[in-house]
XYZ file of N, CA, C and O in Angstrom:
488
model
N 169.358 117.802 73.344
C 168.683 117.450 74.722
C 167.339 117.726 74.819
O 166.688 118.776 74.105
N 166.561 116.786 75.212
C 165.337 116.390 75.266
C 164.457 117.195 76.533
O 165.222 117.310 77.600
N 163.916 118.240 76.035
C 163.198 118.745 77.353
C 161.443 118.733 77.024
O 160.893 119.109 75.894
N 160.633 118.419 77.732
C 158.984 118.667 78.002
C 158.640 119.627 78.733
O 159.151 119.490 80.098
N 158.080 120.304 78.531
C 157.581 121.373 79.232
C 155.965 121.268 79.473
O 155.399 121.742 78.268
N 155.398 121.353 80.737
C 154.342 121.325 80.887
C 153.368 122.805 81.104
O 154.318 123.658 81.919
N 152.114 123.017 80.723
C 151.503 124.174 81.008
C 150.030 123.983 81.253
O 149.438 122.914 80.739
N 149.381 124.823 81.737
C 148.017 125.112 81.820
C 147.253 124.285 82.870
O 146.135 124.500 83.093
N 148.204 124.150 83.855
C 147.478 123.651 85.349
C 146.649 124.827 85.943
O 147.076 125.969 85.728
N 146.037 124.591 87.072
C 145.451 125.850 87.975
C 144.725 125.114 88.775
O 144.720 124.173 89.060
N 144.092 125.750 89.529
C 142.556 125.979 90.568
C 141.496 125.860 89.744
O 141.119 126.992 89.152
N 140.776 125.022 89.877
C 139.452 125.078 89.427
C 138.302 124.209 90.392
O 138.534 123.595 91.235
N 137.000 124.615 90.226
C 136.107 124.363 90.946
C 135.718 122.762 90.221
O 135.932 122.733 88.846
N 135.017 121.800 91.203
C 134.377 120.473 90.214
C 133.484 121.118 89.308
O 132.720 121.766 89.294
N 133.481 120.440 88.294
C 132.584 120.248 86.849
C 133.328 121.362 86.219
O 132.922 121.488 84.906
N 134.456 122.149 86.571
C 135.096 122.826 85.374
C 136.113 122.414 84.746
O 136.048 120.954 84.402
N 136.552 122.906 83.858
C 137.665 122.449 82.885
C 139.172 123.209 82.917
O 138.979 124.320 82.976
N 140.148 122.327 82.341
C 141.452 122.661 82.245
C 142.072 122.249 80.967
O 141.632 121.304 80.596
N 142.810 122.496 80.464
C 143.530 122.102 79.324
C 145.016 122.331 79.567
O 145.436 123.542 79.671
N 145.596 121.100 79.691
C 147.093 121.010 79.791
C 147.794 120.825 78.303
O 147.104 120.410 77.667
N 149.239 121.564 78.284
C 149.903 121.201 77.226
C 151.080 120.835 77.463
O 151.718 121.019 78.551
N 151.811 120.269 76.538
C 153.426 119.751 76.962
C 153.781 119.976 75.448
O 153.378 119.350 74.359
N 154.907 120.870 75.803
C 155.562 121.367 74.267
C 157.270 120.513 74.666
O 157.843 120.346 75.216
N 157.510 119.866 73.349
C 158.929 119.299 73.404
C 159.905 119.883 72.788
O 159.580 120.542 71.660
N 160.909 119.974 72.942
C 162.240 120.457 72.355
C 163.198 119.388 72.330
O 163.436 118.917 73.363
N 163.956 119.057 71.042
C 164.980 117.917 70.988
C 164.158 116.931 70.979
O 164.909 115.821 70.890
N 162.818 116.760 70.773
C 162.163 115.490 70.690
C 160.781 115.598 69.634
O 160.399 116.719 69.825
N 160.524 114.428 68.798
C 159.478 114.689 68.062
C 158.110 113.464 68.636
O 158.620 112.319 68.736
N 157.273 114.066 68.821
C 156.294 113.178 69.270
C 155.410 112.088 68.455
O 155.267 111.112 68.703
N 155.833 112.811 67.257
C 155.583 111.654 66.165
C 156.752 110.174 65.871
O 156.200 109.232 65.184
N 157.671 110.311 66.712
C 158.612 109.236 66.911
C 157.897 108.122 67.534
O 157.673 106.873 67.085
N 157.183 108.317 68.789
C 156.884 107.358 69.798
C 155.732 107.529 70.368
O 155.537 106.918 71.182
N 155.058 108.921 70.093
C 154.138 109.342 70.797
C 154.360 109.664 72.763
O 155.417 110.156 72.498
N 153.329 109.543 73.294
C 153.939 110.372 74.612
C 152.698 109.884 75.427
O 151.713 109.400 75.184
N 152.972 109.956 76.516
C 151.760 109.499 77.900
C 151.687 110.985 78.901
O 152.252 111.797 78.941
N 150.483 110.809 79.332
C 150.214 111.707 80.266
C 149.923 110.826 81.908
O 149.488 110.067 81.956
N 150.830 111.213 82.782
C 150.539 110.722 84.239
C 150.284 111.696 85.475
O 150.275 112.944 84.753
N 150.067 111.424 86.373
C 149.388 112.389 87.464
C 150.011 111.671 88.442
O 149.794 110.519 88.734
N 150.098 112.386 89.710
C 150.309 111.999 91.096
C 149.645 112.900 92.203
O 150.158 114.275 92.152
N 148.674 111.988 92.674
C 148.311 112.861 93.908
C 148.871 112.663 95.127
O 149.712 111.607 95.358
N 148.970 113.533 96.204
C 149.563 113.181 97.567
C 149.284 112.243 97.761
O 148.145 111.694 98.056
N 150.525 111.474 98.533
C 150.491 110.170 99.075
C 149.890 109.029 98.198
O 150.111 107.760 98.845
N 149.946 109.170 96.779
C 149.650 108.257 96.013
C 150.687 107.823 95.132
O 151.474 108.628 94.856
N 150.691 106.700 94.568
C 151.620 106.606 93.348
C 151.302 107.446 92.077
O 149.943 107.589 91.864
N 152.079 107.518 91.440
C 152.023 107.984 89.872
C 151.145 106.965 88.925
O 151.320 105.856 89.279
N 150.309 107.699 88.530
C 149.199 107.025 87.679
C 148.964 107.586 86.256
O 149.271 108.542 85.667
N 148.890 106.435 85.349
C 149.264 106.757 84.017
C 147.697 107.140 83.606
O 146.644 106.387 83.918
N 147.493 108.075 82.802
C 146.093 109.067 82.494
C 145.782 108.597 81.487
O 144.630 108.210 81.268
N 146.758 108.800 80.383
C 146.554 108.725 78.847
C 147.603 108.415 78.018
O 148.622 109.002 78.541
N 147.451 107.806 77.235
C 148.523 108.014 76.161
C 147.922 108.321 74.699
O 146.908 107.925 74.380
N 149.003 108.495 73.983
C 148.542 108.990 72.502
C 149.763 108.371 71.777
O 150.815 108.526 71.911
N 149.211 107.617 70.900
C 150.477 106.942 69.907
C 151.024 107.823 69.127
O 150.377 108.864 68.649
N 152.109 107.286 68.285
C 152.942 107.971 67.297
C 151.717 108.433 66.019
O 151.948 109.301 65.426
N 150.691 107.221 65.981
C 149.866 107.611 64.922
C 148.526 108.524 65.411
O 147.873 108.659 64.290
N 148.564 108.945 66.786
C 147.550 109.442 67.158
C 146.268 108.716 67.770
O 145.238 109.447 68.274
N 146.672 107.529 67.811
C 145.800 106.557 68.769
C 145.556 106.836 70.245
O 146.835 107.222 70.925
N 144.648 106.843 70.706
C 144.359 107.628 72.256
C 143.817 106.465 73.227
O 143.286 105.612 72.728
N 144.183 106.465 74.535
C 143.591 105.425 75.261
C 143.807 106.280 77.045
O 144.623 107.477 77.011
N 142.744 105.669 77.755
C 142.448 106.463 78.897
C 142.465 105.477 79.786
O 141.856 104.520 79.834
N 142.790 106.202 81.062
C 142.486 105.129 82.478
C 140.785 105.366 82.574
O 140.004 106.492 82.232
N 140.296 104.227 83.373
C 138.546 104.210 82.985
C 138.248 105.803 83.950
O 136.934 105.888 83.624
N 138.878 105.845 84.953
C 138.388 106.956 85.693
C 138.159 108.562 85.083
O 137.570 109.149 85.624
N 138.845 108.494 83.648
C 138.797 109.614 83.198
C 138.064 109.780 81.774
O 138.088 110.452 80.980
N 137.809 108.550 81.295
C 137.209 108.034 80.117
C 135.780 108.980 79.991
O 134.906 109.031 81.076
N 135.582 109.578 78.712
C 134.722 110.710 78.514
C 134.805 111.904 79.298
O 133.735 112.863 78.813
N 135.823 112.038 79.907
C 135.919 113.505 80.575
C 137.253 114.363 79.776
O 137.351 115.234 79.780
N 138.242 113.418 79.586
C 139.871 113.715 79.221
C 139.714 113.494 77.708
O 139.519 112.544 77.415
N 140.480 114.448 77.153
C 140.729 113.964 75.550
C 142.062 114.640 75.346
O 142.633 115.691 75.743
N 142.750 113.382 74.987
C 144.102 113.911 74.528
C 144.375 114.100 73.117
O 143.666 113.441 72.282
N 145.216 115.262 72.792
C 145.561 115.180 71.310
C 146.945 115.832 70.953
O 147.473 116.278 71.927
N 147.168 115.598 69.502
C 148.482 116.106 69.256
C 148.648 117.204 68.260
O 147.684 117.157 67.394
N 149.187 118.235 68.201
C 149.551 119.189 67.410
C 151.016 119.365 66.780
O 151.979 119.270 67.479
N 150.813 118.416 65.821
C 151.947 118.051 65.036
C 152.871 119.101 64.394
O 154.073 119.293 64.430
N 152.085 120.356 64.187
C 153.011 121.387 63.559
C 153.585 122.051 64.669
O 154.863 122.512 64.208
N 153.311 122.081 65.776
C 154.484 122.658 66.907
C 154.852 121.833 68.266
O 155.379 121.903 69.000
N 154.468 120.570 67.683
C 155.252 119.408 68.693
C 154.493 119.661 69.921
O 155.629 119.243 71.028
N 153.396 119.712 70.212
C 152.646 119.872 71.165
C 151.477 119.185 71.499
O 150.976 118.856 70.294
N 151.414 118.473 72.645
C 150.425 117.737 72.960
C 149.446 118.158 73.909
O 149.938 119.078 74.764
N 148.231 117.750 73.840
C 147.332 118.608 74.726
C 146.407 117.379 75.550
O 146.506 116.116 75.208
N 146.188 117.901 76.900
C 145.146 116.960 77.208
C 144.039 118.065 77.911
O 143.784 118.667 78.765
N 143.094 117.861 77.144
C 141.784 118.334 77.841
C 140.739 117.988 78.665
O 140.631 116.634 78.599
N 140.588 118.558 79.900
C 139.816 118.077 80.912
C 138.656 118.766 81.245
O 138.654 119.954 81.593
N 137.847 118.042 80.956
C 136.063 118.620 81.428
C 135.812 117.460 82.444
O 136.023 116.602 82.676
N 134.744 118.389 83.079
C 133.689 117.646 84.170
C 134.787 117.299 85.434
O 134.658 116.074 86.033
N 135.696 117.967 85.496
C 136.945 118.000 86.564
C 136.034 117.606 88.028
O 135.196 118.150 88.610
N 136.843 116.516 88.654
C 136.362 116.324 90.066
C 137.415 116.401 90.949
O 138.530 116.466 90.663
N 137.301 116.492 92.292
C 138.384 116.761 93.422
C 139.389 115.747 93.346
O 139.965 115.960 93.609
N 139.009 114.372 92.683
C 140.026 113.200 92.936
C 140.812 113.424 91.735
O 141.747 112.640 91.344
N 140.744 114.425 90.896
C 141.646 114.914 89.977
C 142.853 115.536 90.371
O 143.484 115.745 89.405
N 142.347 115.879 91.432
C 143.586 117.046 91.853
C 144.936 115.988 91.901
O 144.906 115.041 92.439
N 145.883 116.731 91.367
C 147.135 116.073 91.435
C 148.154 116.787 90.515
O 147.876 117.762 89.790
N 149.618 116.325 90.557
C 150.457 116.934 89.714
C 150.497 116.243 88.758
O 150.462 115.004 88.670
N 150.599 116.700 87.402
C 150.082 116.308 85.901
C 151.504 116.143 85.136
O 152.200 117.368 85.283
N 151.944 114.992 84.943
C 153.538 115.038 83.987
C 153.022 114.294 82.487
O 152.295 113.516 82.328
N 153.901 114.786 81.693
C 153.903 114.400 80.340
C 155.162 113.821 80.545
O 156.065 113.981 81.129
N 155.057 112.668 79.476
C 156.409 111.883 79.495
C 156.159 110.969 78.052
O 155.246 111.211 77.335
N 157.587 110.810 77.762
C 157.807 110.330 76.059
C 158.738 109.470 76.474
O 159.902 109.559 76.858
N 158.700 108.366 75.361
C 159.576 107.403 75.440
C 160.883 107.615 74.794
O 161.064 108.687 73.863
N 161.906 107.479 75.323
C 163.278 107.791 74.782
C 163.412 106.651 73.868
O 163.024 105.714 73.474
N 164.556 107.432 72.926
C 164.913 106.396 71.589
C 166.254 105.876 71.657
O 167.279 106.533 72.334
N 166.294 104.437 71.454
C 167.641 103.604 70.826
C 167.396 103.574 69.529
O 167.130 102.446 69.037
N 168.280 104.498 68.711
C 168.551 104.177 67.273
C 166.818 104.569 67.015
O 166.031 105.491 67.354
N 166.398 103.333 66.359
C 165.001 103.701 65.565
C 163.811 102.891 66.492
O 162.873 103.052 66.502
N 164.422 102.517 67.680
C 163.820 101.796 68.545
C 163.020 102.840 69.793
O 163.764 103.640 70.321
N 161.517 102.667 69.961
C 161.185 103.187 71.302
C 161.269 102.438 72.642
O 160.840 101.380 72.550
N 161.741 103.108 73.342
C 161.856 102.773 74.777
C 160.922 103.306 75.803
O 160.958 104.294 76.232
N 159.832 102.610 75.857
C 158.532 102.938 76.647
C 158.717 102.665 77.954
O 157.867 103.246 78.580
N 159.918 102.233 78.439
C 160.217 101.488 79.851
C 161.310 102.773 80.231
O 161.576 102.601 81.528
N 161.418 103.737 79.524
C 162.737 104.620 79.856
C 162.271 105.966 79.198
O 162.100 106.166 77.988
N 161.559 106.865 80.199
C 160.699 107.851 79.746
C 161.393 109.392 79.919
O 162.214 109.314 80.755
N 161.365 109.967 79.084
C 161.691 111.578 79.366
C 160.611 112.102 80.084
O 159.139 111.930 79.870
N 160.704 112.821 81.017
C 159.677 113.744 82.074
C 159.800 115.322 81.993
O 160.879 115.648 82.066
N 158.374 115.643 81.746
C 158.524 117.137 82.427
C 158.595 117.320 83.756
O 158.561 116.359 84.322
N 158.328 118.501 83.704
C 158.460 118.831 85.396
C 156.984 118.745 86.322
O 157.084 118.905 87.325
N 156.170 118.555 85.662
C 154.172 118.407 86.169
C 154.121 120.016 86.146
O 154.524 121.152 86.253
N 152.657 119.883 86.348
C 151.794 121.032 86.336
C 150.948 120.557 87.352
O 150.229 119.785 87.418
N 150.477 121.467 88.334
C 149.719 121.281 89.466
C 148.258 121.533 88.926
O 148.090 122.792 88.208
N 147.277 120.381 89.122
C 145.754 120.697 88.934
C 145.252 120.591 90.480
O 145.272 119.229 90.990
N 144.528 121.574 90.641
C 143.712 121.559 91.802
C 142.263 121.576 91.643
O 141.991 122.715 91.209
N 141.580 120.562 92.277
C 139.997 120.770 91.787
C 139.166 120.898 93.340
O 139.468 119.692 94.284
N 138.689 121.857 93.650
C 137.797 121.910 94.884
C 136.427 121.815 94.616
O 135.908 121.909 93.572
N 135.866 121.465 95.547
C 134.478 121.242 95.780
C 133.503 122.254 96.089
O 133.873 123.396 96.162
């Protein structure tokens, strides 16, 4: 059974930093990579970052230069380092990973973590 567990959320003042982690069990990020999403109150869930199985990262424009995704293959954990946080970064952050159909990655059918709250105050 696949389980994704996020940690590292919390409350911080604007300009501060947080590092989120997502550890997988029953799943290897080396298979299909993974995603970081966030959902702010009253808003739709937003893709923040992705990291491919090969380690290539991408980011939504609003976090480029501030957030860095990385993968620790040794313990099957991915991280999201968030620097220069802004109040608009306040949201519940989720990690998600593509499900597998045999050797094929299903990017439209994701496993989800439970989410971790990030609150940034001014």
